[in-house]
């Protein structure tokens, strides 16, 4: 049975994550200063950094949560459904606006890139496994290597997130997702 102190620590950690998510969504990665994180979480800098070594670790903890949630959805329904979830429940994905800043960090900071890729591997693995299952079931086109389909879907998702993060119109994106899904599925047998 968990100790009460452990439960309180978990609660505090979760409160920090919830507040930090709001802060990153509102101010971006760079703009989420320690002072703003303190205000958003209702915790002192000492409390925040007791649970998370630094701002990057806190940010990557959120990325890991999202990657795990997305991997679960991918396993059940596919990567296109993750993008549909972004359209139908934008409040769950507000902080993805930081993706534009992340792109810069991925390009310029090798340590951040390595840590980010480690957290995103859970999502990549889920996509690969889903594509393998679809191929085995004959529900995915067989004239294109699954790794190319994976790259196609990843590229689509990057563009999709960039469009959402930059405030672009979402009109017609549901049809784009329908097109993407029909592109990777095998043709129905007549």
PDB file of N, CA, C and O in Angstrom, residues 65-78 82 122-123 126 130 133:
ATOM      1  N   UNK A  65       4.220  12.273 -21.491  1.00  0.00           N
ATOM      2  CA  UNK A  65       2.802  11.992 -21.222  1.00  0.00           C
ATOM      3  C   UNK A  65       2.010  11.974 -22.522  1.00  0.00           C
ATOM      4  O   UNK A  65       1.201  11.085 -22.753  1.00  0.00           O
ATOM      5  N   UNK A  66       2.231  12.997 -23.346  1.00  0.00           N
ATOM      6  CA  UNK A  66       1.503  13.080 -24.618  1.00  0.00           C
ATOM      7  C   UNK A  66       1.859  11.921 -25.537  1.00  0.00           C
ATOM      8  O   UNK A  66       0.982  11.347 -26.181  1.00  0.00           O
ATOM      9  N   UNK A  67       3.133  11.593 -25.610  1.00  0.00           N
ATOM     10  CA  UNK A  67       3.555  10.488 -26.481  1.00  0.00           C
ATOM     11  C   UNK A  67       2.919   9.181 -26.027  1.00  0.00           C
ATOM     12  O   UNK A  67       2.460   8.393 -26.866  1.00  0.00           O
ATOM     13  N   UNK A  68       2.839   8.953 -24.724  1.00  0.00           N
ATOM     14  CA  UNK A  68       2.228   7.720 -24.209  1.00  0.00           C
ATOM     15  C   UNK A  68       0.732   7.689 -24.524  1.00  0.00           C
ATOM     16  O   UNK A  68       0.199   6.664 -24.958  1.00  0.00           O
ATOM     17  N   UNK A  69       0.057   8.823 -24.314  1.00  0.00           N
ATOM     18  CA  UNK A  69      -1.384   8.891 -24.616  1.00  0.00           C
ATOM     19  C   UNK A  69      -1.623   8.678 -26.116  1.00  0.00           C
ATOM     20  O   UNK A  69      -2.519   7.940 -26.525  1.00  0.00           O
ATOM     21  N   UNK A  70      -0.806   9.318 -26.928  1.00  0.00           N
ATOM     22  CA  UNK A  70      -0.947   9.175 -28.370  1.00  0.00           C
ATOM     23  C   UNK A  70      -0.630   7.749 -28.807  1.00  0.00           C
ATOM     24  O   UNK A  70      -1.282   7.212 -29.699  1.00  0.00           O
ATOM     25  N   UNK A  71       0.375   7.135 -28.190  1.00  0.00           N
ATOM     26  CA  UNK A  71       0.722   5.753 -28.536  1.00  0.00           C
ATOM     27  C   UNK A  71      -0.442   4.810 -28.236  1.00  0.00           C
ATOM     28  O   UNK A  71      -0.709   3.888 -29.014  1.00  0.00           O
ATOM     29  N   UNK A  72      -1.137   5.035 -27.128  1.00  0.00           N
ATOM     30  CA  UNK A  72      -2.316   4.219 -26.814  1.00  0.00           C
ATOM     31  C   UNK A  72      -3.381   4.367 -27.895  1.00  0.00           C
ATOM     32  O   UNK A  72      -3.972   3.380 -28.338  1.00  0.00           O
ATOM     33  N   UNK A  73      -3.626   5.601 -28.328  1.00  0.00           N
ATOM     34  CA  UNK A  73      -4.617   5.841 -29.376  1.00  0.00           C
ATOM     35  C   UNK A  73      -4.155   5.241 -30.702  1.00  0.00           C
ATOM     36  O   UNK A  73      -4.948   4.635 -31.428  1.00  0.00           O
ATOM     37  N   UNK A  74      -2.880   5.374 -31.010  1.00  0.00           N
ATOM     38  CA  UNK A  74      -2.334   4.782 -32.240  1.00  0.00           C
ATOM     39  C   UNK A  74      -2.537   3.272 -32.232  1.00  0.00           C
ATOM     40  O   UNK A  74      -2.960   2.691 -33.228  1.00  0.00           O
ATOM     41  N   UNK A  75      -2.238   2.649 -31.105  1.00  0.00           N
ATOM     42  CA  UNK A  75      -2.359   1.187 -31.014  1.00  0.00           C
ATOM     43  C   UNK A  75      -3.795   0.740 -31.280  1.00  0.00           C
ATOM     44  O   UNK A  75      -4.021  -0.282 -31.923  1.00  0.00           O
ATOM     45  N   UNK A  76      -4.749   1.512 -30.802  1.00  0.00           N
ATOM     46  CA  UNK A  76      -6.159   1.143 -30.983  1.00  0.00           C
ATOM     47  C   UNK A  76      -6.705   1.548 -32.349  1.00  0.00           C
ATOM     48  O   UNK A  76      -7.439   0.795 -32.972  1.00  0.00           O
ATOM     49  N   UNK A  77      -6.340   2.775 -32.798  1.00  0.00           N
ATOM     50  CA  UNK A  77      -7.040   3.322 -33.960  1.00  0.00           C
ATOM     51  C   UNK A  77      -6.161   3.909 -35.055  1.00  0.00           C
ATOM     52  O   UNK A  77      -6.661   4.202 -36.130  1.00  0.00           O
ATOM     53  N   UNK A  78      -4.878   4.150 -34.784  1.00  0.00           N
ATOM     54  CA  UNK A  78      -3.989   4.659 -35.819  1.00  0.00           C
ATOM     55  C   UNK A  78      -3.574   6.109 -35.612  1.00  0.00           C
ATOM     56  O   UNK A  78      -4.202   6.856 -34.861  1.00  0.00           O
ATOM     57  N   UNK A  82      -4.988  10.182 -33.993  1.00  0.00           N
ATOM     58  CA  UNK A  82      -4.329  11.146 -33.112  1.00  0.00           C
ATOM     59  C   UNK A  82      -4.556  12.548 -33.672  1.00  0.00           C
ATOM     60  O   UNK A  82      -4.893  13.483 -32.935  1.00  0.00           O
ATOM     61  N   UNK A 122       8.327   5.941 -27.978  1.00  0.00           N
ATOM     62  CA  UNK A 122       7.134   5.162 -27.625  1.00  0.00           C
ATOM     63  C   UNK A 122       6.050   5.346 -28.687  1.00  0.00           C
ATOM     64  O   UNK A 122       5.368   4.393 -29.064  1.00  0.00           O
ATOM     65  N   UNK A 123       5.920   6.562 -29.214  1.00  0.00           N
ATOM     66  CA  UNK A 123       4.938   6.818 -30.263  1.00  0.00           C
ATOM     67  C   UNK A 123       5.367   6.167 -31.576  1.00  0.00           C
ATOM     68  O   UNK A 123       4.556   5.524 -32.251  1.00  0.00           O
ATOM     69  N   UNK A 126       4.695   2.476 -31.437  1.00  0.00           N
ATOM     70  CA  UNK A 126       3.263   2.182 -31.582  1.00  0.00           C
ATOM     71  C   UNK A 126       2.824   2.289 -33.041  1.00  0.00           C
ATOM     72  O   UNK A 126       2.051   1.455 -33.522  1.00  0.00           O
ATOM     73  N   UNK A 130       1.441  -0.832 -35.261  1.00  0.00           N
ATOM     74  CA  UNK A 130       0.108  -0.724 -35.882  1.00  0.00           C
ATOM     75  C   UNK A 130       0.206  -0.993 -37.384  1.00  0.00           C
ATOM     76  O   UNK A 130      -0.613  -1.729 -37.938  1.00  0.00           O
ATOM     77  N   UNK A 133       0.638  -4.679 -38.008  1.00  0.00           N
ATOM     78  CA  UNK A 133      -0.625  -5.421 -37.835  1.00  0.00           C
ATOM     79  C   UNK A 133      -1.554  -5.213 -39.024  1.00  0.00           C
ATOM     80  O   UNK A 133      -2.177  -6.156 -39.513  1.00  0.00           O
TER      81      UNK A 133
END
